[in-house]
CSV table of C-alpha atoms in Angstrom, one decimal:
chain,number,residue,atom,x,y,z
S,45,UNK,CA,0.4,-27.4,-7.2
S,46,UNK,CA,1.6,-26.8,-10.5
S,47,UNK,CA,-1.4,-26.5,-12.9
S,48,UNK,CA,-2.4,-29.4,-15.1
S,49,UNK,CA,-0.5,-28.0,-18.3
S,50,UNK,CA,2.9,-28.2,-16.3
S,51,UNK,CA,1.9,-31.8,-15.4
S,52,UNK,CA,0.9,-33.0,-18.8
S,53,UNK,CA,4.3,-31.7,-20.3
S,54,UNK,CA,6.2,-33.0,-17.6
S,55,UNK,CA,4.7,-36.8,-18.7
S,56,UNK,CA,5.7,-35.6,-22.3
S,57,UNK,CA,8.9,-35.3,-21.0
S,58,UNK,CA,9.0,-38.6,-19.2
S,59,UNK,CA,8.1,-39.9,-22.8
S,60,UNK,CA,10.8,-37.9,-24.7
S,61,UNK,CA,13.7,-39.3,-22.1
S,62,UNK,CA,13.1,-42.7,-21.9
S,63,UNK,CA,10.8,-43.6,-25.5
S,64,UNK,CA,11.5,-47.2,-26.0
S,65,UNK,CA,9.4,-47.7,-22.8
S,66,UNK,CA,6.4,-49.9,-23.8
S,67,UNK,CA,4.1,-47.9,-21.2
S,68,UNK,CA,5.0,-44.8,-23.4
S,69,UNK,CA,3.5,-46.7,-26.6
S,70,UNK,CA,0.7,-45.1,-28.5
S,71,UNK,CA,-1.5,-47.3,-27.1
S,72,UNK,CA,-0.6,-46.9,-22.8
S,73,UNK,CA,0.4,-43.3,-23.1
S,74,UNK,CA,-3.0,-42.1,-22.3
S,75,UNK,CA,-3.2,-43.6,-19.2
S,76,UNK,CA,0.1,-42.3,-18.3
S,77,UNK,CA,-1.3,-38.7,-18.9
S,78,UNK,CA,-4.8,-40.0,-16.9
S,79,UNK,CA,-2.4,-40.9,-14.0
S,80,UNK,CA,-0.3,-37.5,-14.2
S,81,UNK,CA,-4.1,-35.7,-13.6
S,82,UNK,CA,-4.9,-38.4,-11.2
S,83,UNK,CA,-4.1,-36.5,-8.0
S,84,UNK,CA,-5.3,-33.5,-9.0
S,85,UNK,CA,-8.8,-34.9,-10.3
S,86,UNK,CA,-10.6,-35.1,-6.9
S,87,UNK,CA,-8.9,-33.0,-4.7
S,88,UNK,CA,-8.7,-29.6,-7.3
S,89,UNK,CA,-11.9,-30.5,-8.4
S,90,UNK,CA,-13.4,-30.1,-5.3
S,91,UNK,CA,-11.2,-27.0,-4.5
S,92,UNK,CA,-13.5,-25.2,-7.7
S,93,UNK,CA,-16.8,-26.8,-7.1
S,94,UNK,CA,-17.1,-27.8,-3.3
S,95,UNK,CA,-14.9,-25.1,-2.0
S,96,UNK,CA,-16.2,-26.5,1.8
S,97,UNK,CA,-14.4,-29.8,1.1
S,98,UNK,CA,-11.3,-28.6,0.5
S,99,UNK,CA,-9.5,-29.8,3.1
S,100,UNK,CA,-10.6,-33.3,3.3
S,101,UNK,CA,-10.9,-33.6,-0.6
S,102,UNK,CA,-6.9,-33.8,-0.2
S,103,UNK,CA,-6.7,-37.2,0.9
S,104,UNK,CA,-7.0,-38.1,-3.0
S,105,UNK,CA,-3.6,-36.5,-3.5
S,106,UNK,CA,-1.8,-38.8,-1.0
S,107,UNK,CA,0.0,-41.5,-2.4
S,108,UNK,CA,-1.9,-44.3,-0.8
S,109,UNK,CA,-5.3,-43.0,-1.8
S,110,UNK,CA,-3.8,-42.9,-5.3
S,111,UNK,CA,-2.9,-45.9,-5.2
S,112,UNK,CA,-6.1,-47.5,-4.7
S,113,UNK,CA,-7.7,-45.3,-6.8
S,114,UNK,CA,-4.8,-47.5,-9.9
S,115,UNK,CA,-5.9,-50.1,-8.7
S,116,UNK,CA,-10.0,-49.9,-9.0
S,117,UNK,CA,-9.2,-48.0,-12.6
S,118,UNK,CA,-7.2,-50.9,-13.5
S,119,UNK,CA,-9.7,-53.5,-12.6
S,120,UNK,CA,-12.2,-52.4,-15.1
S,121,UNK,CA,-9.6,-53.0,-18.2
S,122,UNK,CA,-9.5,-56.0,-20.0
S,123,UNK,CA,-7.2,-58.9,-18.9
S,124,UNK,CA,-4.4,-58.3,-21.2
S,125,UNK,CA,-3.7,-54.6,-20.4
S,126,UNK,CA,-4.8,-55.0,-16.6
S,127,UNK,CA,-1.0,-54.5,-15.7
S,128,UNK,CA,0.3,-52.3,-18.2
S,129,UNK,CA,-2.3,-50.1,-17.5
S,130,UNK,CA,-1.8,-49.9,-13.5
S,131,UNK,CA,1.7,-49.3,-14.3
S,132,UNK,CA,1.0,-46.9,-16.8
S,133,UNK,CA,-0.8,-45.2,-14.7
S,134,UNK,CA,0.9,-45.6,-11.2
S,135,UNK,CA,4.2,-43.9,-13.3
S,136,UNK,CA,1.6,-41.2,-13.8
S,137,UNK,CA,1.2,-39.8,-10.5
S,138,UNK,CA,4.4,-40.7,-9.4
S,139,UNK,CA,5.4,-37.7,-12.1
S,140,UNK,CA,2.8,-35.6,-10.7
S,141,UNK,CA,3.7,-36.3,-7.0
S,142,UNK,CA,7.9,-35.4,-7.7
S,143,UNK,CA,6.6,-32.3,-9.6
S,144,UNK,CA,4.5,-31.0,-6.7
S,145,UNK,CA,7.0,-31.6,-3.7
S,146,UNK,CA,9.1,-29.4,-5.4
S,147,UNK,CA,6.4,-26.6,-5.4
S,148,UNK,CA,5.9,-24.7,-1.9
S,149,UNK,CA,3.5,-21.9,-0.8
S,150,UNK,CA,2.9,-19.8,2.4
S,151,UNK,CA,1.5,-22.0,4.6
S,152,UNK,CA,1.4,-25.9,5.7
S,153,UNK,CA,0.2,-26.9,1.8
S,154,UNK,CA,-1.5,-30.0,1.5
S,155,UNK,CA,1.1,-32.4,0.2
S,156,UNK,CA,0.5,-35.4,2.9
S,157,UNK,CA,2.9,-37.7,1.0
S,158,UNK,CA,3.8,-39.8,3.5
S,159,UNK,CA,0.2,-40.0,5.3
S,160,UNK,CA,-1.0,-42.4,7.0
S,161,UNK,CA,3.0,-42.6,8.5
S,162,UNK,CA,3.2,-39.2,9.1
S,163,UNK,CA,0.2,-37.1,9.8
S,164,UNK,CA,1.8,-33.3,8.2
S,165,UNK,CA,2.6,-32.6,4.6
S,166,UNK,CA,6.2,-32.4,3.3
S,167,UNK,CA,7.8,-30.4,0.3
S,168,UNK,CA,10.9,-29.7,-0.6
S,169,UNK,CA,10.7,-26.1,-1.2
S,170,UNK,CA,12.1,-25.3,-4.9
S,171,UNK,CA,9.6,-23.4,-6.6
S,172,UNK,CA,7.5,-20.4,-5.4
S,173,UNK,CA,3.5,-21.5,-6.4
S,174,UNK,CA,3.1,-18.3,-7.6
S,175,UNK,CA,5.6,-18.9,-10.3
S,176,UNK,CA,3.6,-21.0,-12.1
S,177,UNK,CA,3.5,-19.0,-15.0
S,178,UNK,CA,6.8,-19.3,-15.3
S,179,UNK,CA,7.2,-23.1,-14.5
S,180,UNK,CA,4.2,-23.7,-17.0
S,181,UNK,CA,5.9,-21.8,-19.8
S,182,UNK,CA,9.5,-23.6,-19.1
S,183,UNK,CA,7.7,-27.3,-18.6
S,184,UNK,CA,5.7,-26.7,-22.3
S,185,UNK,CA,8.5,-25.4,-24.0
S,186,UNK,CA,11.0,-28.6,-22.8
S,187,UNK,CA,8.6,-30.8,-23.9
S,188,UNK,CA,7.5,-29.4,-27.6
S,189,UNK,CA,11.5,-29.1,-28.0
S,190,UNK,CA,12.3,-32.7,-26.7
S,191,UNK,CA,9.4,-34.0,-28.3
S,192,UNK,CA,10.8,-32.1,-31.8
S,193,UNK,CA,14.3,-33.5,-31.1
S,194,UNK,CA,12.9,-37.1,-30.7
S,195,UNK,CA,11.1,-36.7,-34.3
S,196,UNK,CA,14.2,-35.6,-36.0
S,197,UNK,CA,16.2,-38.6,-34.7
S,198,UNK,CA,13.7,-40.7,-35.5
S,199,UNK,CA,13.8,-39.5,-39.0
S,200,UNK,CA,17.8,-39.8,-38.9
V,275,UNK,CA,3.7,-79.3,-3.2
V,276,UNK,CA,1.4,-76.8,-1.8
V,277,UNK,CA,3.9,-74.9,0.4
V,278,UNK,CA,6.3,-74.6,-2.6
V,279,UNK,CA,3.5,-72.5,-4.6
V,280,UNK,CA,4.1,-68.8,-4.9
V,281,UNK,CA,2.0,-66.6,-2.6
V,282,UNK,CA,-0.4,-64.7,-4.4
V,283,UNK,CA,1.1,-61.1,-5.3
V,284,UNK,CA,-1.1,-57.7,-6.1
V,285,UNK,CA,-0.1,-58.3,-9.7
V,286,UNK,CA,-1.6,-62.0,-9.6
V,287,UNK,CA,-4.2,-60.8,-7.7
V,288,UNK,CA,-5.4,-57.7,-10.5
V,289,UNK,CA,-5.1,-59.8,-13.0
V,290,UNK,CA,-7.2,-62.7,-12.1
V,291,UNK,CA,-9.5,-61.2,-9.3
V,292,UNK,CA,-10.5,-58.0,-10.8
V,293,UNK,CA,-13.9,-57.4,-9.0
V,294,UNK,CA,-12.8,-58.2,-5.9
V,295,UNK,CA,-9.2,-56.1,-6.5
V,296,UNK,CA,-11.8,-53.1,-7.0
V,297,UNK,CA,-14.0,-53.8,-4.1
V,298,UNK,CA,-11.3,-53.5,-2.0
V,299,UNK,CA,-9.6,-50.7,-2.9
V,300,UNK,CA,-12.9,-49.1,-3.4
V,301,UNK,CA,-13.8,-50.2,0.3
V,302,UNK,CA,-10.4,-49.0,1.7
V,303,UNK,CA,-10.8,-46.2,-0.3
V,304,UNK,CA,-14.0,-44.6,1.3
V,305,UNK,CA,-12.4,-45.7,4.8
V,306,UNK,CA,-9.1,-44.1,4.4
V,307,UNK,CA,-11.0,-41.1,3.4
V,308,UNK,CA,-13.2,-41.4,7.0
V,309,UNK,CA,-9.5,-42.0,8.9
V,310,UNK,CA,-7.4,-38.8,6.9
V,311,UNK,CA,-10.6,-36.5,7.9
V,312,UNK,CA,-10.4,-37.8,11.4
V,313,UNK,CA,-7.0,-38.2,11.6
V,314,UNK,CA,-5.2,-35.0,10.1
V,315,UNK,CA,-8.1,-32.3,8.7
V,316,UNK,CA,-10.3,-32.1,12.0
V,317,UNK,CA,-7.3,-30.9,14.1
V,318,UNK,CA,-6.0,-28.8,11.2
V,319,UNK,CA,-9.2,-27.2,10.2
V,320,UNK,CA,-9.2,-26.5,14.1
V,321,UNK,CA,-6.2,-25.4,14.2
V,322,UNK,CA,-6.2,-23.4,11.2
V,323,UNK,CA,-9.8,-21.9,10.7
V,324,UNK,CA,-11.7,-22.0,13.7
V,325,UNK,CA,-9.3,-21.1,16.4
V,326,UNK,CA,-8.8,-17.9,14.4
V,327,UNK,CA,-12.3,-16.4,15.0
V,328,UNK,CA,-10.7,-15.2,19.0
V,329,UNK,CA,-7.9,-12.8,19.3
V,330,UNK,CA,-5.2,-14.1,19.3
V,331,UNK,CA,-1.3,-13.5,19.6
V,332,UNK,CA,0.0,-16.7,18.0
V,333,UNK,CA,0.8,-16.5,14.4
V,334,UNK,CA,-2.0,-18.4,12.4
V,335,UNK,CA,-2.7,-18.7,8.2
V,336,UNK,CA,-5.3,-17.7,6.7
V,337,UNK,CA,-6.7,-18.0,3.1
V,338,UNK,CA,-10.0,-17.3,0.9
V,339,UNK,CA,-10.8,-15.3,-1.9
V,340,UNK,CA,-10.3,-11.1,-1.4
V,341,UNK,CA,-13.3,-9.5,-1.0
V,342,UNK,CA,-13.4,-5.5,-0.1
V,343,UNK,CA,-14.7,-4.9,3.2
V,344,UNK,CA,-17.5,-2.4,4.2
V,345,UNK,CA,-14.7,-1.1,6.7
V,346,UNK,CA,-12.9,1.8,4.6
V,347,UNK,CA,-9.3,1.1,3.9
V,348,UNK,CA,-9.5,-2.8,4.7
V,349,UNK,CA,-9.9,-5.9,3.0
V,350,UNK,CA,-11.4,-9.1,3.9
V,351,UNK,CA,-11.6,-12.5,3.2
V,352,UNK,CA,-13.8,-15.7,4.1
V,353,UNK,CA,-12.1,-18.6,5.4
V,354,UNK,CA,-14.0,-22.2,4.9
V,355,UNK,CA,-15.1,-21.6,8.4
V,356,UNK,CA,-17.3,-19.2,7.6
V,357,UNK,CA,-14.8,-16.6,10.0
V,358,UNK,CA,-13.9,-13.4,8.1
V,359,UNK,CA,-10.0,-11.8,8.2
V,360,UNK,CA,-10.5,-8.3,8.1
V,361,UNK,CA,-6.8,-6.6,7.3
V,362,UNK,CA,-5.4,-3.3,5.9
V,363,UNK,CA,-3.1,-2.9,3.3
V,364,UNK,CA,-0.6,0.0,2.2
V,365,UNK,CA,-0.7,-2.2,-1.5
V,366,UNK,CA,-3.7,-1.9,-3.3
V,367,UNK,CA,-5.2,-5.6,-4.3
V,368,UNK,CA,-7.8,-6.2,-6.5
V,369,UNK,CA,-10.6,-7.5,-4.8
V,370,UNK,CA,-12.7,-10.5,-6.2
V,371,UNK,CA,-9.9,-11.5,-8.4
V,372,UNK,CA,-7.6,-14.0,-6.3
V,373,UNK,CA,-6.8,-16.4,-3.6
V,374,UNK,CA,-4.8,-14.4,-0.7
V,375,UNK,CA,-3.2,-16.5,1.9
V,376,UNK,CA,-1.8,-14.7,5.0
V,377,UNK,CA,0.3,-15.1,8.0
V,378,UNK,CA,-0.7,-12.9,10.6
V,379,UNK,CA,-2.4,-13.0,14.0
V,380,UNK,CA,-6.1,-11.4,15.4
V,381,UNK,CA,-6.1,-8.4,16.8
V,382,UNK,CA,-8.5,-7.4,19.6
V,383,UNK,CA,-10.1,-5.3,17.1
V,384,UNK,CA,-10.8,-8.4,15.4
V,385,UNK,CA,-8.4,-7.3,12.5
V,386,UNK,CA,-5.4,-9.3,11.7
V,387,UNK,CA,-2.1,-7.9,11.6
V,388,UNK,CA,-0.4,-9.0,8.5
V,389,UNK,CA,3.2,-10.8,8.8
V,390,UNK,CA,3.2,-12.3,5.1
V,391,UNK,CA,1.2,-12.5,2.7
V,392,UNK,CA,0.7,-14.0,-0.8
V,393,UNK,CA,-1.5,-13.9,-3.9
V,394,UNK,CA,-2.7,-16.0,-6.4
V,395,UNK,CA,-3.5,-13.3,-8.8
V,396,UNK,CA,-3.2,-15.9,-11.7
V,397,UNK,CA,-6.1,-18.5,-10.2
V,398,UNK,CA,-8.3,-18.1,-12.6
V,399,UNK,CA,-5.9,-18.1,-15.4
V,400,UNK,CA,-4.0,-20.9,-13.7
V,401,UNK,CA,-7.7,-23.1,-14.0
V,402,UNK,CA,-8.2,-22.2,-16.9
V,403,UNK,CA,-4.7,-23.9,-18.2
V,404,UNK,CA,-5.8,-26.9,-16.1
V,405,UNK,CA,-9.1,-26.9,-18.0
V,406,UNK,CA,-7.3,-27.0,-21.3
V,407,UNK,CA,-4.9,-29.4,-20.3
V,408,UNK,CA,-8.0,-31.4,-19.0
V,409,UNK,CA,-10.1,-31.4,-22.2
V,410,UNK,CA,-6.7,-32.6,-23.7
V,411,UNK,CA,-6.7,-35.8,-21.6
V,412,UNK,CA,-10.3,-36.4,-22.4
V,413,UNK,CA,-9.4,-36.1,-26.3
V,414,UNK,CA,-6.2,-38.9,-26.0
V,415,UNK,CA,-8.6,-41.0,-24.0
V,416,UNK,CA,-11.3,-40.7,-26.5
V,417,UNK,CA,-8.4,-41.5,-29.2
V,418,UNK,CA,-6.9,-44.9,-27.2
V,419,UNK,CA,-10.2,-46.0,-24.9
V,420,UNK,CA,-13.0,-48.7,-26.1
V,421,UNK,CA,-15.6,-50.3,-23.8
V,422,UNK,CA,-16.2,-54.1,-24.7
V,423,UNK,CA,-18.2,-56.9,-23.1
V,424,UNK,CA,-14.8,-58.3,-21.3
V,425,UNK,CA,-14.5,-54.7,-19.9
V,426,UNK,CA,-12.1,-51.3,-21.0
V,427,UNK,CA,-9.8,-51.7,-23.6
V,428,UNK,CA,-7.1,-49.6,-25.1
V,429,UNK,CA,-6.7,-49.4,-28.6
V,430,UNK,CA,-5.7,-46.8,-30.8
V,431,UNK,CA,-9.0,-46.2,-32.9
V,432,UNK,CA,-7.2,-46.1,-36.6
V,433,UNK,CA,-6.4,-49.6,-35.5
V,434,UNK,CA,-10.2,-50.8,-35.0
């Protein structure tokens, strides 16, 4: 996985692309960052304080178990934002799941994206993990200058 | 005039069933979690962890944290099986410091022979970023999130 940092910026960057997007308002970004951790939340937690549950602690990165988790997080909002906020939120680790596929180590990895259909994870293999340094520095940097760029036009 | 009313969707569903929207997905949840562990991380823990405490000549992965190994000019490291790989190195690793995964296959000496090998030399850096990007989430949430009697609500808190 990329680390969190590389996530976050990579939502920043969604943001900075497409900014007339109501989910990227003030108020829905938030959850659009909470659903860029989403996958990592459960499943890396556990990786630093349950090391034994490492394996099965993955299932909270597949997309299905992601998606239920939206949907429980969503029921607790109000009415009004119920939606928004699953969307906001389901956009989230949609981000994070496109940025990990691209990331590959030595080994099977733990990327079951298309579980329960098909039971062994998938990447497509563009970035070494252990260039995260490198991936993390590059991610920030795109999104403090896009974001930058975006303030300047705005002032325009 | 019944069979012309739209079907109930998901969206129709979260907005107007909310409790039971999360008891579901709650329920499925917790037995999607049972099926995956069953389904994919029994056989692969097998597979992966277990089957590598025998000698054995096909190619397997391993990974842990590196540890140095009483055994002079080896290194080892605990898999979640509670097995340890014992290999050698010509590279000098720093122990304690990192994840290590390696491709290799047990010896009947019980050592593995190395075929690839990777670190993470960076993990504890790489949590630490996580960490920070972590405590970041929690301070936009804290910005944007309210609880009220009707449930969570987002609102920026200069607005309140």
């Amino acid at each position: 996985m990329p680390d969190l940092l590389s996530h976050a910026a990579s939502a920043y960057l969604a943001k900075n692309i497409k900014p007339k997007s109501s989910l990227f308002s003030r108020r829905y970004f938030g959850m659009v960052l909470f659903g860029v951790f989403l996958p990592d939340i459960v499943s890396r937690g556990t990786m630093a304080l349950l090391p034994e549950l490492t394996l099965t602690a993955q299932y909270f990165h597949t997309p299905i178990a992601c998606f239920l988790q939206t949907v429980l997080i969503s029921s607790l909002f109000i009415r009004k934002q119920r939606l928004r906020v699953f969307q906001a939120v389901t956009l989230g680790w949609i981000l994070h799941q496109t940025f990990d596929l691209a990331q590959t180590n030595l080994g099977a990895g733990f990327y079951y994206v298309l579980w329960p259909i098909y039971d062994l994870p998938l990447r497509v293999p563009l970035l070494q993990a252990t260039d995260w340094p490198w991936v993390a520095t590059i991610t920030v940097l795109m999104a403090v200058v896009s974001e930058k760029l975006l303030k300047k036009k705005k002032q325009k | 005039m019944n069979a012309l009313k739209k079907p109930a969707s998901l969206n129709h569903f979260l907005i107007h069933r909310p409790f039971w929207s999360g008891f579901i997905s709650l329920s499925i949840l917790f037995l999607g979690l049972l099926y995956f562990n069953a389904s994919v991380i029994e056989e692969r823990f097998f597979e992966e962890q277990v089957a590598n405490h025998n000698p054995d000549p096909k190619p397997a992965f391993f990974w842990g944290r590196l540890q140095s190994s009483p055994a002079k000019g080896y290194f080892e490291l605990k898999d979640l099986s509670g097995g340890i790989v014992r290999f050698s190195t010509t590279l000098n690793p720093r122990p304690g410091r990192y994840l290590v995964i390696l491709q290799g296959y047990m010896k009947d000496d019980r050592t593995v022979h190395v075929l690839h090998r990777e670190d993470h030399a960076n993990i504890i850096l790489k949590f630490g970023a996580s960490a920070l990007a972590l405590g970041f989430l929690l301070w936009k949430l804290f910005q944007t999130l309210n609880f009220t009697k009707s449930g969570l609500q987002l609102t920026h808190r200069k607005n309140i």
